[in-house]
Coordinates of C-alpha atoms in Angstrom, one line a residue:
M1 CA 62.4 5.2 -75.2
K2 CA 64.8 4.8 -72.3
L3 CA 62.4 2.4 -70.7
R4 CA 62.3 0.3 -73.9
K5 CA 66.1 0.2 -74.0
K6 CA 66.2 -0.9 -70.4
V7 CA 63.7 -3.7 -71.1
V8 CA 65.7 -4.9 -74.1
S9 CA 69.0 -4.7 -72.1
A10 CA 67.4 -6.7 -69.3
F11 CA 66.2 -9.3 -71.8
A12 CA 69.7 -9.6 -73.3
I13 CA 71.3 -10.1 -69.9
A14 CA 68.7 -12.7 -68.9
A15 CA 69.3 -14.6 -72.2
A16 CA 73.1 -14.5 -71.7
A17 CA 72.6 -15.8 -68.1
A18 CA 70.4 -18.7 -69.4
L19 CA 73.2 -19.7 -71.8
C20 CA 75.8 -19.6 -69.1
A21 CA 73.6 -21.7 -66.9
S22 CA 74.0 -24.7 -69.2
P23 CA 75.6 -27.9 -67.7
A24 CA 79.3 -27.5 -66.7
F25 CA 80.4 -30.3 -69.0
A26 CA 78.4 -29.2 -72.0
G27 CA 80.5 -29.7 -75.2
K28 CA 83.7 -30.4 -73.3
T29 CA 83.9 -34.1 -74.1
L30 CA 83.5 -33.7 -77.8
N31 CA 86.1 -30.9 -77.8
A32 CA 88.6 -32.9 -75.8
V33 CA 88.2 -36.0 -78.0
K34 CA 88.7 -33.9 -81.2
H35 CA 91.7 -32.1 -79.7
R36 CA 93.3 -35.4 -78.5
G37 CA 92.5 -37.2 -81.7
T38 CA 91.6 -40.3 -79.7
L39 CA 88.5 -41.6 -78.0
I40 CA 89.2 -43.1 -74.5
C41 CA 86.8 -45.9 -73.9
G42 CA 86.3 -47.8 -70.6
V43 CA 85.8 -51.5 -71.1
N44 CA 85.7 -54.8 -69.2
T45 CA 89.0 -56.4 -68.3
A46 CA 87.9 -59.6 -69.9
A47 CA 84.4 -60.3 -71.2
P48 CA 84.5 -62.4 -74.4
G49 CA 81.9 -61.2 -76.9
F50 CA 81.8 -57.7 -75.3
S51 CA 85.4 -56.6 -74.8
N52 CA 88.4 -58.8 -74.8
A53 CA 92.0 -58.4 -75.9
D54 CA 94.0 -61.1 -77.7
S55 CA 97.7 -61.9 -77.1
K56 CA 98.6 -59.0 -79.4
G57 CA 96.5 -56.5 -77.5
H58 CA 93.8 -56.3 -80.2
W59 CA 90.4 -55.6 -78.7
S60 CA 87.2 -57.0 -80.0
G61 CA 83.5 -57.4 -78.9
L62 CA 80.1 -55.7 -79.1
D63 CA 81.1 -53.0 -76.6
V64 CA 84.4 -52.4 -78.5
D65 CA 82.4 -52.0 -81.7
I66 CA 80.3 -49.3 -80.1
C67 CA 83.4 -47.4 -79.1
R68 CA 84.7 -47.8 -82.6
A69 CA 81.4 -46.5 -84.0
V70 CA 81.7 -43.3 -81.9
A71 CA 85.3 -42.8 -83.1
A72 CA 84.3 -43.3 -86.7
A73 CA 81.5 -40.7 -86.3
V74 CA 83.6 -38.1 -84.4
L75 CA 87.2 -38.7 -85.6
G76 CA 86.6 -40.3 -89.0
N77 CA 88.5 -43.4 -88.1
A78 CA 87.1 -46.3 -86.0
N79 CA 90.6 -47.3 -84.9
K80 CA 91.3 -44.1 -83.1
V81 CA 90.3 -45.6 -79.7
K82 CA 92.3 -46.2 -76.5
Y83 CA 90.8 -49.0 -74.5
V84 CA 91.0 -48.7 -70.7
P85 CA 90.2 -52.1 -69.0
L86 CA 88.3 -51.4 -65.7
A87 CA 87.2 -53.6 -62.8
S88 CA 83.6 -53.3 -61.7
E89 CA 84.3 -50.9 -58.7
Q90 CA 86.5 -48.7 -60.9
R91 CA 84.2 -48.0 -63.8
F92 CA 82.1 -45.1 -62.5
T93 CA 85.0 -43.4 -60.7
A94 CA 87.0 -43.5 -64.0
L95 CA 84.0 -41.9 -65.8
Q96 CA 83.4 -39.2 -63.2
S97 CA 87.0 -38.3 -63.0
G98 CA 87.4 -37.8 -66.7
Q99 CA 89.8 -40.7 -67.1
I100 CA 87.5 -42.1 -69.9
D101 CA 85.2 -40.4 -72.3
L102 CA 82.7 -43.3 -72.6
L103 CA 81.9 -46.3 -70.5
A104 CA 81.1 -49.3 -72.6
R105 CA 81.6 -52.2 -70.2
N106 CA 78.5 -54.5 -70.3
T107 CA 77.0 -52.5 -67.4
T108 CA 73.5 -52.9 -66.2
W109 CA 71.3 -49.7 -66.4
S110 CA 69.7 -49.3 -63.0
M111 CA 68.0 -46.4 -61.3
S112 CA 70.7 -46.1 -58.6
R113 CA 73.5 -46.0 -61.2
D114 CA 71.6 -43.6 -63.4
A115 CA 70.6 -41.2 -60.6
S116 CA 73.5 -41.2 -58.2
Q117 CA 76.8 -42.1 -59.9
G118 CA 77.3 -38.7 -61.7
S119 CA 76.6 -40.6 -64.9
V120 CA 73.8 -41.0 -67.3
F121 CA 73.0 -44.1 -69.5
V122 CA 72.7 -43.5 -73.2
A123 CA 70.9 -46.6 -74.6
V124 CA 70.4 -50.3 -74.1
D125 CA 72.7 -52.3 -76.3
Y126 CA 72.2 -55.8 -75.0
I127 CA 69.3 -57.3 -73.0
D128 CA 70.6 -59.9 -70.6
G129 CA 69.6 -61.6 -67.3
Q130 CA 71.5 -63.1 -64.4
G131 CA 71.9 -66.9 -64.2
F132 CA 74.0 -69.6 -62.6
M133 CA 76.6 -72.1 -63.7
V134 CA 77.6 -75.3 -61.9
P135 CA 79.8 -78.3 -62.6
K136 CA 77.8 -80.9 -64.5
K137 CA 78.9 -83.6 -62.0
Y138 CA 76.6 -82.1 -59.3
K139 CA 73.5 -82.9 -61.4
I140 CA 71.8 -79.8 -60.3
N141 CA 69.0 -78.6 -62.6
S142 CA 67.7 -75.5 -60.8
A143 CA 69.2 -72.6 -58.9
K144 CA 66.6 -73.2 -56.2
K145 CA 68.6 -76.3 -55.3
L146 CA 71.7 -74.4 -54.3
N147 CA 70.8 -74.2 -50.6
G148 CA 74.1 -74.4 -48.6
A149 CA 76.3 -73.8 -51.7
T150 CA 79.4 -71.6 -51.9
I151 CA 78.8 -69.2 -54.8
C152 CA 81.4 -67.2 -56.6
V153 CA 80.3 -63.6 -57.4
Q154 CA 82.1 -60.4 -58.4
T155 CA 82.0 -57.6 -55.9
G156 CA 80.8 -54.2 -57.0
T157 CA 78.3 -55.6 -59.5
S158 CA 74.5 -55.9 -59.6
S159 CA 75.0 -59.6 -59.5
E160 CA 76.0 -59.5 -55.8
K161 CA 72.7 -57.8 -54.8
N162 CA 70.6 -59.9 -57.2
L163 CA 72.1 -63.0 -55.6
A164 CA 71.2 -61.8 -52.1
D165 CA 67.6 -60.9 -53.2
F166 CA 67.1 -64.3 -54.9
A167 CA 68.4 -66.2 -51.9
R168 CA 66.2 -64.2 -49.5
A169 CA 63.1 -64.6 -51.6
N170 CA 63.6 -68.3 -51.9
N171 CA 64.9 -69.0 -48.4
I172 CA 68.2 -70.2 -49.7
K173 CA 71.3 -70.2 -47.4
Y174 CA 74.6 -69.7 -49.3
K175 CA 78.2 -68.6 -48.7
P176 CA 79.3 -65.8 -51.1
V177 CA 83.0 -66.0 -52.3
V178 CA 83.7 -62.5 -53.7
F179 CA 86.5 -61.2 -56.0
S180 CA 87.2 -57.8 -57.5
T181 CA 87.8 -58.8 -61.1
T182 CA 86.1 -60.9 -63.7
E183 CA 89.2 -63.1 -64.3
A184 CA 89.6 -63.8 -60.6
T185 CA 86.0 -64.7 -60.1
Q186 CA 85.9 -67.0 -63.1
G187 CA 89.2 -68.6 -62.3
A188 CA 88.1 -69.4 -58.7
F189 CA 85.0 -71.1 -59.9
I190 CA 86.7 -73.1 -62.6
S191 CA 89.4 -74.3 -60.2
G192 CA 86.7 -75.6 -57.8
R193 CA 86.7 -73.0 -55.0
C194 CA 83.0 -72.5 -55.4
Q195 CA 80.1 -74.8 -56.2
A196 CA 78.4 -72.3 -58.4
Y197 CA 79.1 -69.1 -60.2
T198 CA 76.5 -66.3 -60.8
T199 CA 76.6 -63.4 -63.2
D200 CA 74.9 -62.3 -66.5
R201 CA 74.1 -65.3 -68.7
S202 CA 76.3 -63.9 -71.5
D203 CA 79.2 -63.7 -69.1
L204 CA 78.6 -67.3 -68.0
A205 CA 78.9 -68.4 -71.6
G206 CA 82.3 -66.6 -71.8
A207 CA 83.5 -68.0 -68.5
R208 CA 82.8 -71.6 -69.6
L209 CA 85.2 -71.1 -72.4
R210 CA 88.1 -70.7 -69.9
A211 CA 87.7 -74.2 -68.7
K212 CA 89.9 -77.0 -70.1
N213 CA 86.7 -78.9 -70.9
P214 CA 83.7 -76.5 -71.2
N215 CA 81.3 -79.4 -71.3
D216 CA 82.1 -80.1 -67.6
F217 CA 79.9 -77.1 -66.7
V218 CA 76.3 -76.4 -67.3
I219 CA 74.4 -73.1 -67.2
L220 CA 71.2 -73.6 -65.3
P221 CA 67.9 -72.5 -66.9
D222 CA 67.0 -70.0 -64.2
T223 CA 67.1 -66.3 -65.1
I224 CA 66.7 -64.3 -61.8
S225 CA 66.8 -60.7 -63.0
K226 CA 66.5 -58.3 -66.0
E227 CA 69.8 -56.8 -67.0
P228 CA 69.6 -54.1 -69.7
L229 CA 73.2 -53.5 -70.5
G230 CA 74.2 -50.1 -71.9
M231 CA 76.9 -47.4 -72.3
A232 CA 77.2 -44.4 -70.0
I233 CA 78.7 -40.9 -70.1
R234 CA 79.3 -38.2 -67.5
R235 CA 76.1 -36.3 -66.5
G236 CA 75.8 -32.8 -67.9
D237 CA 77.2 -33.2 -71.4
E238 CA 74.1 -33.1 -73.7
D239 CA 76.2 -32.7 -76.9
W240 CA 78.2 -35.8 -76.2
F241 CA 75.1 -37.7 -75.0
Q242 CA 73.4 -37.2 -78.4
I243 CA 76.5 -38.2 -80.4
V244 CA 77.0 -41.5 -78.5
R245 CA 73.3 -42.3 -78.5
W246 CA 72.8 -41.8 -82.3
S247 CA 76.1 -43.5 -83.2
F248 CA 74.7 -46.6 -81.6
Y249 CA 71.3 -46.2 -83.1
T250 CA 72.9 -45.9 -86.5
M251 CA 74.0 -49.5 -86.1
L252 CA 70.5 -50.6 -85.3
E253 CA 68.9 -48.5 -88.1
A254 CA 71.4 -49.8 -90.6
E255 CA 70.4 -53.4 -89.8
E256 CA 66.7 -52.6 -90.0
L257 CA 67.3 -51.1 -93.5
G258 CA 69.5 -53.9 -94.6
I259 CA 72.7 -51.8 -94.9
T260 CA 76.0 -53.6 -94.2
K261 CA 79.7 -53.0 -94.4
S262 CA 79.8 -54.7 -97.7
N263 CA 76.8 -53.1 -99.4
V264 CA 76.8 -49.6 -98.0
D265 CA 78.3 -48.1 -101.1
S266 CA 75.9 -49.8 -103.5
M267 CA 73.0 -48.7 -101.2
K268 CA 73.8 -45.1 -102.1
S269 CA 71.8 -45.6 -105.3
S270 CA 68.7 -46.6 -103.2
H271 CA 65.5 -44.5 -103.7
N272 CA 64.4 -45.3 -100.1
P273 CA 64.3 -41.9 -98.3
N274 CA 65.3 -43.6 -95.0
V275 CA 68.4 -45.1 -96.5
R276 CA 69.3 -41.8 -98.2
R277 CA 68.9 -39.9 -95.0
L278 CA 71.0 -42.3 -93.0
L279 CA 73.8 -42.3 -95.6
G280 CA 73.9 -38.5 -95.7
L281 CA 72.6 -38.2 -99.2
E282 CA 69.5 -36.2 -98.3
E283 CA 69.0 -33.7 -95.5
N284 CA 71.8 -33.4 -92.9
L285 CA 71.2 -35.5 -89.7
G286 CA 74.8 -34.9 -88.6
Q287 CA 74.3 -31.2 -88.4
M288 CA 71.8 -31.7 -85.6
I289 CA 74.4 -33.3 -83.4
G290 CA 77.5 -31.3 -84.4
L291 CA 78.8 -33.7 -87.0
D292 CA 79.3 -33.8 -90.7
K293 CA 77.0 -35.5 -93.3
Q294 CA 79.2 -38.6 -93.5
W295 CA 79.3 -39.5 -89.8
S296 CA 76.7 -42.4 -90.1
Y297 CA 78.1 -43.7 -93.4
R298 CA 81.5 -44.0 -91.7
I299 CA 80.0 -46.0 -88.9
I300 CA 78.5 -48.5 -91.2
K301 CA 81.4 -48.7 -93.6
Q302 CA 84.1 -49.1 -90.9
V303 CA 82.2 -51.0 -88.1
G304 CA 79.0 -52.5 -89.6
N305 CA 75.4 -52.7 -88.4
Y306 CA 74.3 -54.2 -85.0
G307 CA 73.5 -57.6 -86.4
E308 CA 77.0 -57.9 -88.0
S309 CA 78.6 -57.0 -84.7
F310 CA 76.4 -59.5 -82.8
E311 CA 77.0 -62.3 -85.2
A312 CA 80.8 -61.7 -85.2
N313 CA 81.2 -61.5 -81.5
L314 CA 78.3 -63.3 -79.7
G315 CA 76.3 -65.3 -82.3
P316 CA 75.8 -69.0 -82.9
K317 CA 78.9 -69.3 -85.1
T318 CA 81.2 -67.9 -82.3
P319 CA 82.6 -69.9 -79.4
L320 CA 80.0 -68.3 -77.2
G321 CA 77.2 -69.6 -79.4
L322 CA 74.5 -67.1 -78.2
S323 CA 71.2 -66.7 -80.1
R324 CA 69.8 -63.2 -80.7
G325 CA 66.7 -63.8 -78.5
L326 CA 65.4 -60.6 -77.1
N327 CA 68.2 -58.8 -78.8
R328 CA 66.5 -59.2 -82.2
L329 CA 65.2 -56.2 -83.9
W330 CA 61.6 -55.2 -83.1
T331 CA 60.8 -56.2 -86.7
K332 CA 61.9 -59.7 -86.0
G333 CA 60.1 -60.1 -82.6
G334 CA 62.9 -58.7 -80.4
L335 CA 63.1 -55.6 -78.2
L336 CA 65.7 -53.5 -80.0
M337 CA 64.9 -50.5 -82.1
A338 CA 66.2 -47.1 -83.0
P339 CA 63.9 -44.1 -82.8
P340 CA 63.1 -42.8 -86.3
M341 CA 66.1 -41.1 -87.8
R342 CA 64.5 -38.2 -89.6

C-alpha cells in the first residue's frame, strides 16, 4: 500500500514538473494584452498598402487590418491597437524585448529569422517577390542590364542579401547605397541619388507614388526572389501563437465562405455548417484558443475578410493598383488558404 502511495506521489510530482516546464512566455502575452486593454503592434514606418499613417495619425493597410483582427478577437474592439512604427533593424529587437506584442511589418519569413531571432512566424499573409525600379528615361528593360549601376537598398532587410546574391549569380557589378529607413531609401532614389531601387515589388509600387510624376519610373519585369511575408510573435508563447494565427485564418476562411462585413449578420441564418461554426453559432471554436464564441464574428464584422482588406488597401482600385495574383484564394487559383476550421 505504501509502495502504491509512493508511486502515485511520484507520478503527481512528475506531472507537476512537466507543467512547470512549459515555455517561459506561455500565456503571458494574452494576459498582458487583456490587462493593458490595448494590443501593441509593430508596423512599418511607411509602407502604403500594408501600414501607413495619414496626416491625422490614422493607420491603414493589410498589416494594420491583421492587428485590428487580433484586437477584435481578444479585446472585443478592433480599434484598441497602439501602432509602433519600426525600422527594419529595430523590428526583431522590439519583439524580443517585449516592446510590442505582435510584429506585422511586411516581413519576409526566412529560416534564419524563424530559427535565430527569438521569434516565430505565424502565417504567410502576402506572397511577394523582390524587384527593381528605374527611371523610365534610362530605357532599361531588365535587371540584368544594371551592371555598373548605383542601387538604393534598405539595410537590415532581406533585399540587401538578395541583391548581392543576384549580382553574384549574374556577374553584375554594382554600388549599393544603403539607408536605415524606408522613407530615406525611397527619397534618395526618387531624388536621383541612385540609378535603381530594389525591394519587394509591392513596396516598389508604393514608392513610385511618392514621386511628383509616378509615370517617370518603371518597375522592371524581373522577380529575383520569393518573399512570403508574414506576422511574427515571441518564441515560447503557444497560446498567443494560436490566437494570432487563427485570427488571420478567420479572414481567409470568411472570404472563402463569402462572408463580408456587410452580410455577416444575415449569414447567421445560413444552414452551411462551416459558416455556422465560424460565426460561433455551433460548437465553440473560441474555447480551443482561450476566447469566447463571438471572437471570429467580431473580426469579420469589424475588420472584414481578407479579400476586402486586399481590395481596400492594395487592389486595382487603389493607388497601388496591385492584382491579387498568387494572393488569390486556393479556390481561385492562388496560394492562400486557411486550414479547416472545425
